Each structure stands twice: as C-alpha cells, then as structure tokens.
C-alpha cells in the first residue's frame, strides 16, 4: 500500500517475454519491464520451450528488481504478488510462478495465480478508465482466438479458501477446483489454429522470419488484398467458433505451387490477401457476437490486436454500429506483466488467495 493505493507486483513468463510490472489500484501502470527473447529464438524460426525457460531463469530476478526500481517502490510496499499460472509453455510458466512464490514467501505477501488470457482481457482496463464489465472481448493471440463475454471483474462470488491470511502455506487452493465459477463465458473459440499461429506460419512460408505477425502486418501495407482470394471460413450457420487451419494450408499450398511452377510469389500481395481473409472473419463474427449479446463495448486483446489493419477495420465497424472500442496500445497487446498485475489486483480485491502449492498449467479453462 502506498498513498492509499493497492500495489500489485505482476510477473509474466508464459512464452518468450520475461516481464514484471507494478500497478497501483489495478489500472495505473507504475512500471512495465519486458525482456524479449526474440533474438534467442529467431535462429530456430520459433520459440524453443526449453531455451525459453532457461532464459526466463537468467532474466527474471533482474527484471523483477527493475520493475520495483522503476516504480520507485520497495517489496515491503507491495500488497500482493500476481503471476501467470497458465496457459503457456509449462516450463516457462514455472519460472515466473516459482519466482512469485519465493517473493511471496520471503516477504510474507499474498500470492495470486493469474490466467494468462484473463490477463490479456484485463489489459483493456489499463488505458480505458471508463471501461467496465459487461463487455465483449475478442482475444486474438498466438495460442487463442476467442470471443468472450466478460460479465465481471473476477472469480469474486465463489468460495475460494483464503489460504494466506498470514504467511502462505504450501498446498493451498487449487485453481481448478469446482468452487470456481468464472464470470466470463466463451461464446466462440477456434476449433484448430489461432489467428496468431496462421500469421506466424504465413510469415514462415514467405520467408519473413519470426515473429511473423508484425512482419506480415508491415508487408501487407504494400500489397493488394484482392490479389489472391483465400476462402473465408465461417463454419456452419450460427456458430461463433473460428477455424484458421484451412486458410493457413491454402496460403502454404498457393506459395508452393507458384514456386513449383518456377514463379517467386509476390510476398506483399499474399500477405495482404491472407490478412484480409483473417480480418474479414474476425470482424464479421465479432460484430455478430455484439449484436447477439447486446453489449455496447468491445475490447480487443492479445498479440494480434496490435495488428494495424485489424484495428482500423474494427474501429470503422464499431463506429458504424455505435460500439465503444477499447484496444490497448501495442505494448499491452503482446505479452506483458502489467495485464497480469491488473487481473491480479481484481482477484486480490475479491479475496482470492493462492497457496504455495499452486501449479503451473499448460492448458487452463477461462
Ligand atoms: O499474446 P501474444 O504476445 O502471445 C501469446 O499469448 O500467444 O501473441 C503473440 C502472437 C504471435 O502469433 C504474433 O505473430 C502475433 O501475436 N502478433 C501479430 C502482430 N503482433 C504480434 N499478428 C499480427 N499483426 C501484428 N502486428
Ligand atoms: Zn499472450
């Protein structure tokens, strides 16, 4: 607590960013430190889980200390430590979670495990003080593509055993117990690949390297989105589910058949055409979900939410439909710890506490 404000230290290590942040009352970011491992994984064309975990291990203590220093606070000032508990690369998640446990134990602070995707959704609060549930969230990351109806701030009205009234004890509340009732409902999800994965694979076949999303985004600006018609997979009538594996395969087949015929594909046209197909599906389903739920606000979250064309399209569609659009700045779309501290703040306020026995999870329901 400082100046009457609740301070949360957030830690995020679920993939290839080692990140720590301090937030005040959930929504004010006092520091947001991110060490990216892009250069380490670039040579492999993607994230290598064991290498990611090892790098988190060497980075995390320095990054955490830097987050406290940049926020001009001491560990004693912190009210709780929140860390991503999953979903993610489990070895990578473990490093951040173990670090958070160590700090919670040594400094006698409550520990709060945060769902990574819930964190992405809460990122929308960081720069939009007016945003309150209920609202619709479009989550588009490397591993997830979902439409989520957000009805509250946390797992508040559930009976979570309060483990850390004093010092944390090992073996506290399990995050997956039947006692939890989520205040978020997933209205639609991808049945195969996430949008981000389709971006990364498209970038790979075009030889753009890793990470692919931002490179396809940039290249598409110079291309013709009507150059190649890729099918918009809407699935059967009435579902808000997505499917991107067909599109990914169509792009790969298109590029390979051109090369087999001795023609080098026009990378910017293919990037633009692929991107248009993704955005048409995302925007159409999102606007449909808004109509069905009657929600007046839309938050767009996750790494792909930093895509410039998606942002423009949704801004246009929302303006036409009278929907308030909240998209975080790119730094809060891709993995960061401020979003974890924000989600952790609301769990803390709602009385949620986790024990030192909290596990890391590769998969985890919202
Ligand atoms: O949320 P995130 O940082 O990590 C996960 O939780 O997965 O999302 C990473 C994904 C990657 O697939 C990356 O290529 C994609 O987000 N991405 C983008 C852009 N920036 C990142 N996709 C399209 N356009 C971008 N500008
Ligand atoms: Zn993420």
Short mmCIF file of C-alpha atoms and ligand atoms in Angstrom, two decimals:
data_model
loop_
_atom_site.label_atom_id
_atom_site.label_comp_id
_atom_site.label_asym_id
_atom_site.label_seq_id
_atom_site.Cartn_x
_atom_site.Cartn_y
_atom_site.Cartn_z
CA UNK A 1 0.00 0.00 0.00
CA UNK A 2 1.33 3.43 -0.89
CA UNK A 3 -0.61 6.72 -0.77
CA UNK A 4 -3.70 4.65 -0.03
CA UNK A 5 -3.30 2.71 -3.27
CA UNK A 6 -3.05 -1.06 -3.57
CA UNK A 7 0.18 -2.08 -5.27
CA UNK A 8 0.46 -5.38 -7.14
CA UNK A 9 3.69 -6.85 -8.47
CA UNK A 10 2.88 -8.81 -11.64
CA UNK A 11 5.11 -11.44 -13.24
CA UNK A 12 4.66 -12.99 -16.70
CA UNK A 13 6.82 -15.73 -18.27
CA UNK A 14 4.38 -17.91 -20.21
CA UNK A 15 6.13 -17.74 -23.58
CA UNK A 16 9.12 -15.75 -24.80
CA UNK A 17 8.85 -12.49 -22.85
CA UNK A 18 10.23 -12.19 -19.33
CA UNK A 19 8.13 -9.44 -17.79
CA UNK A 20 7.45 -7.75 -14.45
CA UNK A 21 5.30 -4.76 -13.59
CA UNK A 22 3.93 -2.78 -10.67
CA UNK A 23 0.39 -1.38 -10.89
CA UNK A 24 -1.50 0.88 -8.47
CA UNK A 25 -5.19 0.10 -7.92
CA UNK A 26 -5.03 -2.25 -10.86
CA UNK A 27 -5.29 0.24 -13.66
CA UNK A 28 -2.36 2.60 -13.18
CA UNK A 29 0.92 1.22 -14.50
CA UNK A 30 3.89 2.35 -12.38
CA UNK A 31 6.38 0.19 -14.27
CA UNK A 32 6.27 -2.28 -17.13
CA UNK A 33 9.56 -4.07 -17.82
CA UNK A 34 9.81 -6.59 -20.66
CA UNK A 35 12.86 -8.58 -21.76
CA UNK A 36 12.11 -10.14 -25.13
CA UNK A 37 13.83 -13.35 -26.22
CA UNK A 38 13.21 -12.76 -29.91
CA UNK A 39 16.90 -12.75 -30.81
CA UNK A 40 17.44 -16.04 -28.98
CA UNK A 41 14.65 -17.91 -30.81
CA UNK A 42 14.98 -16.20 -34.19
CA UNK A 43 17.61 -18.64 -35.42
CA UNK A 44 15.20 -21.54 -34.78
CA UNK A 45 12.26 -19.88 -36.55
CA UNK A 46 10.07 -20.12 -33.45
CA UNK A 47 10.07 -20.41 -29.67
CA UNK A 48 12.05 -23.36 -28.28
CA UNK A 49 10.39 -24.16 -24.93
CA UNK A 50 13.48 -25.37 -23.04
CA UNK A 51 15.54 -22.40 -24.17
CA UNK A 52 12.71 -20.04 -23.22
CA UNK A 53 12.59 -21.47 -19.70
CA UNK A 54 16.36 -21.19 -19.29
CA UNK A 55 16.33 -17.57 -20.40
CA UNK A 56 13.47 -16.71 -18.06
CA UNK A 57 15.58 -18.16 -15.28
CA UNK A 58 18.55 -15.93 -16.00
CA UNK A 59 16.40 -12.81 -16.55
CA UNK A 60 13.59 -12.93 -14.03
CA UNK A 61 15.33 -11.68 -10.89
CA UNK A 62 16.85 -8.69 -12.64
CA UNK A 63 13.59 -7.86 -14.42
CA UNK A 64 11.63 -8.05 -11.17
CA UNK A 65 14.12 -5.83 -9.35
CA UNK A 66 13.97 -3.37 -12.26
CA UNK A 67 10.15 -3.28 -12.12
CA UNK A 68 10.28 -2.33 -8.42
CA UNK A 69 13.04 0.23 -9.00
CA UNK A 70 11.30 1.85 -11.96
CA UNK A 71 8.10 2.14 -9.91
CA UNK A 72 10.13 3.66 -7.02
CA UNK A 73 8.78 1.11 -4.56
CA UNK A 74 10.23 -1.49 -2.21
CA UNK A 75 8.96 -5.01 -1.88
CA UNK A 76 7.54 -4.05 1.54
CA UNK A 77 5.18 -1.59 -0.21
CA UNK A 78 3.64 -4.33 -2.37
CA UNK A 79 0.25 -5.73 -1.33
CA UNK A 80 0.34 -8.96 -3.34
CA UNK A 81 2.36 -10.82 -5.95
CA UNK A 82 0.48 -11.99 -9.06
CA UNK A 83 1.99 -14.35 -11.60
CA UNK A 84 0.76 -16.16 -14.69
CA UNK A 85 -0.08 -19.76 -13.75
CA UNK A 86 -1.05 -20.81 -17.31
CA UNK A 87 -1.89 -21.50 -20.04
CA UNK A 88 1.53 -21.42 -21.65
CA UNK A 89 4.77 -23.33 -22.06
CA UNK A 90 4.73 -25.07 -18.72
CA UNK A 91 8.48 -24.87 -18.08
CA UNK A 92 8.39 -21.16 -18.85
CA UNK A 93 5.33 -20.50 -16.68
CA UNK A 94 7.02 -22.35 -13.81
CA UNK A 95 9.94 -19.91 -13.68
CA UNK A 96 7.73 -16.86 -13.13
CA UNK A 97 5.43 -18.68 -10.78
CA UNK A 98 8.30 -20.05 -8.69
CA UNK A 99 9.79 -16.56 -8.53
CA UNK A 100 6.47 -15.14 -7.36
CA UNK A 101 6.20 -17.86 -4.73
CA UNK A 102 9.69 -17.12 -3.48
CA UNK A 103 8.90 -13.42 -3.12
CA UNK A 104 5.50 -14.13 -1.53
CA UNK A 105 7.09 -16.46 1.00
CA UNK A 106 10.14 -14.34 1.81
CA UNK A 107 8.25 -11.03 2.05
CA UNK A 108 5.09 -12.56 3.53
CA UNK A 109 2.81 -11.33 0.77
CA UNK A 110 -0.30 -12.98 -0.68
CA UNK A 111 0.24 -14.97 -3.89
CA UNK A 112 -2.27 -14.81 -6.74
CA UNK A 113 -2.14 -17.05 -9.80
CA UNK A 114 -3.48 -15.38 -12.93
CA UNK A 115 -4.91 -16.95 -16.07
CA UNK A 116 -2.85 -15.61 -18.98
CA UNK A 117 -5.84 -14.98 -21.26
CA UNK A 118 -7.76 -13.30 -18.46
CA UNK A 119 -4.67 -11.07 -18.19
CA UNK A 120 -4.86 -10.23 -21.91
CA UNK A 121 -8.51 -9.22 -21.43
CA UNK A 122 -7.71 -7.10 -18.37
CA UNK A 123 -5.09 -5.23 -20.42
CA UNK A 124 -8.05 -3.32 -21.85
CA UNK A 125 -8.55 -1.65 -18.45
CA UNK A 126 -5.04 -0.17 -18.34
CA UNK A 127 -5.74 2.74 -20.69
CA UNK A 128 -9.52 2.86 -20.59
CA UNK A 129 -10.61 4.02 -17.14
CA UNK A 130 -14.20 4.22 -18.36
CA UNK A 131 -14.35 0.54 -19.38
CA UNK A 132 -16.43 -1.59 -17.01
CA UNK A 133 -17.98 -5.04 -17.40
CA UNK A 134 -20.12 -6.20 -19.05
CA UNK A 135 -18.40 -6.07 -22.44
CA UNK A 136 -17.37 -8.37 -25.26
CA UNK A 137 -13.71 -9.30 -25.67
CA UNK A 138 -12.11 -10.56 -28.86
CA UNK A 139 -8.97 -12.42 -27.76
CA UNK A 140 -6.51 -12.96 -30.60
CA UNK A 141 -3.11 -14.26 -29.57
CA UNK A 142 -0.56 -16.82 -30.69
CA UNK A 143 -2.43 -19.62 -28.97
CA UNK A 144 -6.01 -18.36 -28.65
CA UNK A 145 -8.79 -16.92 -30.76
CA UNK A 146 -11.96 -16.47 -28.74
CA UNK A 147 -14.98 -14.27 -28.27
CA UNK A 148 -15.56 -13.85 -24.55
CA UNK A 149 -18.49 -12.28 -22.76
CA UNK A 150 -16.96 -10.50 -19.77
CA UNK A 151 -19.56 -10.08 -17.03
CA UNK A 152 -17.49 -9.18 -14.01
CA UNK A 153 -14.05 -8.43 -12.64
CA UNK A 154 -13.06 -11.77 -11.27
CA UNK A 155 -13.87 -15.02 -9.66
CA UNK A 156 -15.41 -12.97 -6.90
CA UNK A 157 -18.60 -14.59 -5.85
CA UNK A 158 -17.07 -18.00 -5.38
CA UNK A 159 -15.87 -19.81 -2.34
CA UNK A 160 -12.12 -19.78 -2.60
CA UNK A 161 -10.34 -20.97 0.52
CA UNK A 162 -8.43 -17.96 1.86
CA UNK A 163 -5.04 -19.52 2.32
CA UNK A 164 -2.84 -16.63 3.18
CA UNK A 165 -4.46 -14.77 5.98
CA UNK A 166 -0.91 -14.71 7.28
CA UNK A 167 2.10 -16.41 5.80
CA UNK A 168 1.40 -18.56 2.77
CA UNK A 169 1.28 -22.26 3.43
CA UNK A 170 2.28 -24.85 0.86
CA UNK A 171 -0.59 -26.73 -0.73
CA UNK A 172 -3.28 -24.08 -0.73
CA UNK A 173 -6.25 -23.64 -3.00
CA UNK A 174 -6.25 -25.46 -6.30
CA UNK A 175 -7.16 -23.14 -9.18
CA UNK A 176 -9.23 -25.74 -10.96
CA UNK A 177 -11.47 -26.81 -8.10
CA UNK A 178 -15.20 -26.97 -8.63
CA UNK A 179 -15.62 -23.99 -6.29
CA UNK A 180 -14.67 -21.59 -9.06
CA UNK A 181 -17.38 -20.06 -11.16
CA UNK A 182 -16.00 -17.94 -13.92
CA UNK A 183 -17.55 -14.58 -14.66
CA UNK A 184 -16.51 -14.95 -18.29
CA UNK A 185 -18.29 -17.01 -20.90
CA UNK A 186 -16.53 -18.14 -24.03
CA UNK A 187 -19.05 -17.62 -26.83
CA UNK A 188 -16.80 -18.85 -29.61
CA UNK A 189 -13.31 -20.24 -29.99
CA UNK A 190 -11.05 -21.58 -32.69
CA UNK A 191 -11.53 -25.24 -33.46
CA UNK A 192 -7.98 -25.60 -34.74
CA UNK A 193 -5.30 -22.90 -35.15
CA UNK A 194 -5.24 -19.50 -33.52
CA UNK A 195 -5.15 -16.39 -35.70
CA UNK A 196 -1.61 -15.61 -34.48
CA UNK A 197 -0.42 -19.05 -35.48
CA UNK A 198 -1.79 -18.54 -39.00
CA UNK A 199 0.16 -15.25 -39.14
CA UNK A 200 3.35 -16.95 -37.96
CA UNK A 201 3.03 -19.82 -40.48
CA UNK A 202 2.26 -17.42 -43.34
CA UNK A 203 5.35 -15.41 -42.42
CA UNK A 204 7.42 -18.58 -42.35
CA UNK A 205 6.38 -19.79 -45.81
CA UNK A 206 7.04 -16.31 -47.18
CA UNK A 207 10.49 -16.38 -45.57
CA UNK A 208 9.79 -13.38 -43.35
CA UNK A 209 11.14 -14.97 -40.18
CA UNK A 210 9.97 -14.94 -36.61
CA UNK A 211 7.93 -13.42 -35.06
CA UNK A 212 5.71 -13.38 -38.10
CA UNK A 213 2.70 -11.27 -37.16
CA UNK A 214 4.34 -7.83 -37.21
CA UNK A 215 6.22 -8.69 -40.45
CA UNK A 216 3.05 -9.76 -42.29
CA UNK A 217 1.33 -6.64 -40.92
CA UNK A 218 4.06 -4.38 -42.34
CA UNK A 219 4.37 -6.17 -45.68
CA UNK A 220 0.59 -6.27 -46.24
CA UNK A 221 0.57 -2.47 -46.31
CA UNK A 222 2.34 -2.60 -49.68
CA UNK A 223 0.22 -5.41 -51.11
CA UNK A 224 -3.13 -5.82 -52.85
CA UNK A 225 -5.65 -7.56 -50.57
CA UNK A 226 -7.68 -8.68 -53.60
CA UNK A 227 -4.73 -10.26 -55.41
CA UNK A 228 -5.49 -13.80 -54.22
CA UNK A 229 -8.88 -14.90 -52.98
CA UNK A 230 -8.49 -17.07 -49.89
CA UNK A 231 -11.69 -18.64 -48.58
CA UNK A 232 -13.29 -17.01 -45.52
CA UNK A 233 -14.14 -19.93 -43.28
CA UNK A 234 -17.28 -19.01 -41.36
CA UNK A 235 -18.20 -22.60 -40.39
CA UNK A 236 -21.84 -23.59 -40.10
CA UNK A 237 -24.53 -21.01 -39.57
CA UNK A 238 -24.95 -19.62 -36.13
CA UNK A 239 -21.64 -20.61 -34.57
CA UNK A 240 -19.21 -18.03 -33.26
CA UNK A 241 -16.36 -20.56 -33.49
CA UNK A 242 -13.41 -19.94 -35.78
CA UNK A 243 -11.19 -22.09 -37.99
CA UNK A 244 -7.89 -20.87 -39.40
CA UNK A 245 -6.05 -24.08 -40.31
CA UNK A 246 -7.67 -24.22 -43.79
CA UNK A 247 -6.52 -20.69 -44.53
CA UNK A 248 -3.02 -21.46 -43.29
CA UNK A 249 -2.84 -24.52 -45.56
CA UNK A 250 -4.28 -22.57 -48.52
CA UNK A 251 -1.54 -19.96 -48.20
CA UNK A 252 1.18 -22.61 -47.96
CA UNK A 253 -0.22 -24.53 -50.97
CA UNK A 254 -0.54 -21.35 -53.02
CA UNK A 255 3.08 -20.39 -52.37
CA UNK A 256 4.39 -23.91 -53.01
CA UNK A 257 2.53 -24.31 -56.30
CA UNK A 258 3.83 -20.97 -57.55
CA UNK A 259 7.38 -21.97 -56.63
CA UNK A 260 6.97 -25.37 -58.29
CA UNK A 261 5.94 -23.55 -61.45
CA UNK A 262 9.14 -21.52 -61.20
CA UNK A 263 7.47 -18.26 -60.10
CA UNK A 264 8.53 -16.47 -56.96
CA UNK A 265 5.33 -15.34 -55.21
CA UNK A 266 4.60 -11.66 -54.65
CA UNK A 267 5.00 -11.72 -50.88
CA UNK A 268 3.26 -8.42 -50.19
CA UNK A 269 0.18 -9.40 -52.24
CA UNK A 270 -0.04 -12.75 -50.45
CA UNK A 271 0.44 -11.11 -47.04
CA UNK A 272 -2.30 -8.57 -47.81
CA UNK A 273 -4.69 -11.20 -49.21
CA UNK A 274 -4.13 -13.56 -46.26
CA UNK A 275 -4.56 -10.73 -43.76
CA UNK A 276 -7.79 -9.59 -45.40
CA UNK A 277 -9.22 -13.10 -45.10
CA UNK A 278 -8.34 -13.25 -41.37
CA UNK A 279 -9.73 -9.80 -40.65
CA UNK A 280 -12.99 -10.37 -42.57
CA UNK A 281 -13.74 -13.42 -40.43
CA UNK A 282 -12.66 -11.84 -37.14
CA UNK A 283 -14.61 -8.65 -37.74
CA UNK A 284 -17.76 -10.33 -39.03
CA UNK A 285 -18.01 -12.78 -36.12
CA UNK A 286 -17.19 -10.09 -33.58
CA UNK A 287 -19.91 -7.77 -34.87
CA UNK A 288 -22.33 -10.71 -34.90
CA UNK A 289 -21.47 -11.52 -31.25
CA UNK A 290 -22.02 -7.88 -30.29
CA UNK A 291 -25.42 -7.92 -31.93
CA UNK A 292 -26.42 -11.16 -30.23
CA UNK A 293 -25.27 -10.17 -26.75
CA UNK A 294 -26.31 -6.54 -26.97
CA UNK A 295 -23.00 -5.48 -25.41
CA UNK A 296 -22.13 -1.84 -26.05
CA UNK A 297 -18.34 -2.13 -25.63
CA UNK A 298 -15.70 -4.24 -27.32
CA UNK A 299 -12.19 -4.93 -26.04
CA UNK A 300 -9.67 -6.43 -28.47
CA UNK A 301 -6.80 -8.20 -26.76
CA UNK A 302 -3.74 -10.40 -27.36
CA UNK A 303 -0.77 -10.08 -29.69
CA UNK A 304 -2.78 -9.94 -32.93
CA UNK A 305 -4.76 -7.00 -31.50
CA UNK A 306 -1.68 -4.91 -32.27
CA UNK A 307 -2.31 -5.56 -35.99
CA UNK A 308 -2.82 -2.21 -37.69
CA UNK A 309 -5.36 -3.39 -40.28
CA UNK A 310 -7.48 -5.22 -37.71
CA UNK A 311 -7.53 -2.12 -35.51
CA UNK A 312 -8.64 0.08 -38.42
CA UNK A 313 -11.34 -2.35 -39.57
CA UNK A 314 -12.82 -2.79 -36.09
CA UNK A 315 -12.68 0.95 -35.45
CA UNK A 316 -14.76 1.51 -38.61
CA UNK A 317 -17.22 -1.29 -37.89
CA UNK A 318 -17.68 -0.21 -34.25
CA UNK A 319 -18.15 3.45 -35.19
CA UNK A 320 -20.89 2.43 -37.62
CA UNK A 321 -22.60 0.22 -35.03
CA UNK A 322 -22.26 2.68 -32.15
CA UNK A 323 -20.00 0.35 -30.15
CA UNK A 324 -17.29 1.72 -27.87
CA UNK A 325 -13.99 0.13 -28.90
CA UNK A 326 -11.13 -0.34 -26.42
CA UNK A 327 -7.89 -1.63 -27.88
CA UNK A 328 -4.76 -1.49 -25.73
CA UNK A 329 -1.57 0.11 -27.03
CA UNK A 330 0.55 -2.50 -28.82
CA UNK A 331 2.85 -2.91 -25.78
CA UNK A 332 -0.16 -4.05 -23.72
CA UNK A 333 -1.49 -6.31 -26.52
CA UNK A 334 1.54 -8.58 -26.68
CA UNK A 335 2.70 -10.40 -23.56
CA UNK A 336 3.41 -8.11 -20.61
CA UNK A 337 3.13 -8.20 -16.84
CA UNK A 338 1.01 -5.06 -16.32
CA UNK A 339 -2.00 -7.02 -17.57
CA UNK A 340 -1.22 -9.79 -15.07
CA UNK A 341 -0.90 -7.27 -12.22
CA UNK A 342 -4.22 -5.71 -13.27
CA UNK A 343 -6.06 -9.05 -13.27
CA UNK A 344 -4.30 -9.96 -10.02
CA UNK A 345 -5.50 -6.73 -8.43
CA UNK A 346 -9.15 -7.57 -9.00
CA UNK A 347 -8.65 -11.12 -7.71
CA UNK A 348 -6.91 -9.66 -4.65
CA UNK A 349 -9.77 -7.22 -4.05
CA UNK A 350 -12.21 -10.10 -4.38
CA UNK A 351 -10.40 -12.05 -1.68
CA UNK A 352 -8.74 -14.61 -3.85
CA UNK A 353 -5.52 -16.07 -2.43
CA UNK A 354 -3.44 -18.96 -3.69
CA UNK A 355 -1.18 -21.24 -1.72
CA UNK A 356 2.44 -22.03 -2.38
CA UNK A 357 1.32 -25.37 -3.78
CA UNK A 358 -0.16 -23.62 -6.82
CA UNK A 359 0.81 -25.43 -10.02
CA UNK A 360 1.70 -24.19 -13.48
CA UNK A 361 -0.66 -25.29 -16.24
CA UNK A 362 -0.07 -25.80 -19.95
CA UNK A 363 -3.82 -25.60 -20.54
CA UNK A 364 -6.38 -23.92 -18.33
CA UNK A 365 -10.07 -23.10 -18.71
CA UNK A 366 -11.06 -19.45 -18.60
O1 LIG B 1 -0.44 -12.52 -26.98
P1 LIG B 1 0.89 -12.84 -27.55
O2 LIG B 1 2.01 -11.87 -27.36
O3 LIG B 1 1.39 -14.22 -27.03
C1 LIG B 1 0.51 -15.28 -26.80
O4 LIG B 1 -0.09 -15.32 -25.70
O5 LIG B 1 0.37 -16.09 -27.74
O6 LIG B 1 0.62 -13.09 -29.11
C2 LIG B 1 1.65 -13.44 -29.97
C3 LIG B 1 1.08 -13.55 -31.36
C4 LIG B 1 2.07 -14.10 -32.37
O7 LIG B 1 1.43 -15.09 -33.14
C5 LIG B 1 2.42 -12.87 -33.20
O8 LIG B 1 2.79 -13.19 -34.52
C6 LIG B 1 1.11 -12.11 -33.15
O9 LIG B 1 0.67 -12.26 -31.83
N1 LIG B 1 1.29 -10.69 -33.48
C7 LIG B 1 0.72 -10.08 -34.57
C8 LIG B 1 1.17 -8.73 -34.55
N2 LIG B 1 1.99 -8.57 -33.45
C9 LIG B 1 2.04 -9.77 -32.82
N3 LIG B 1 -0.09 -10.56 -35.51
C10 LIG B 1 -0.49 -9.71 -36.48
N4 LIG B 1 -0.10 -8.43 -36.55
C11 LIG B 1 0.72 -7.89 -35.60
N5 LIG B 1 1.10 -6.62 -35.69
ZN1 LIG B 2 -0.21 -13.88 -24.56
#
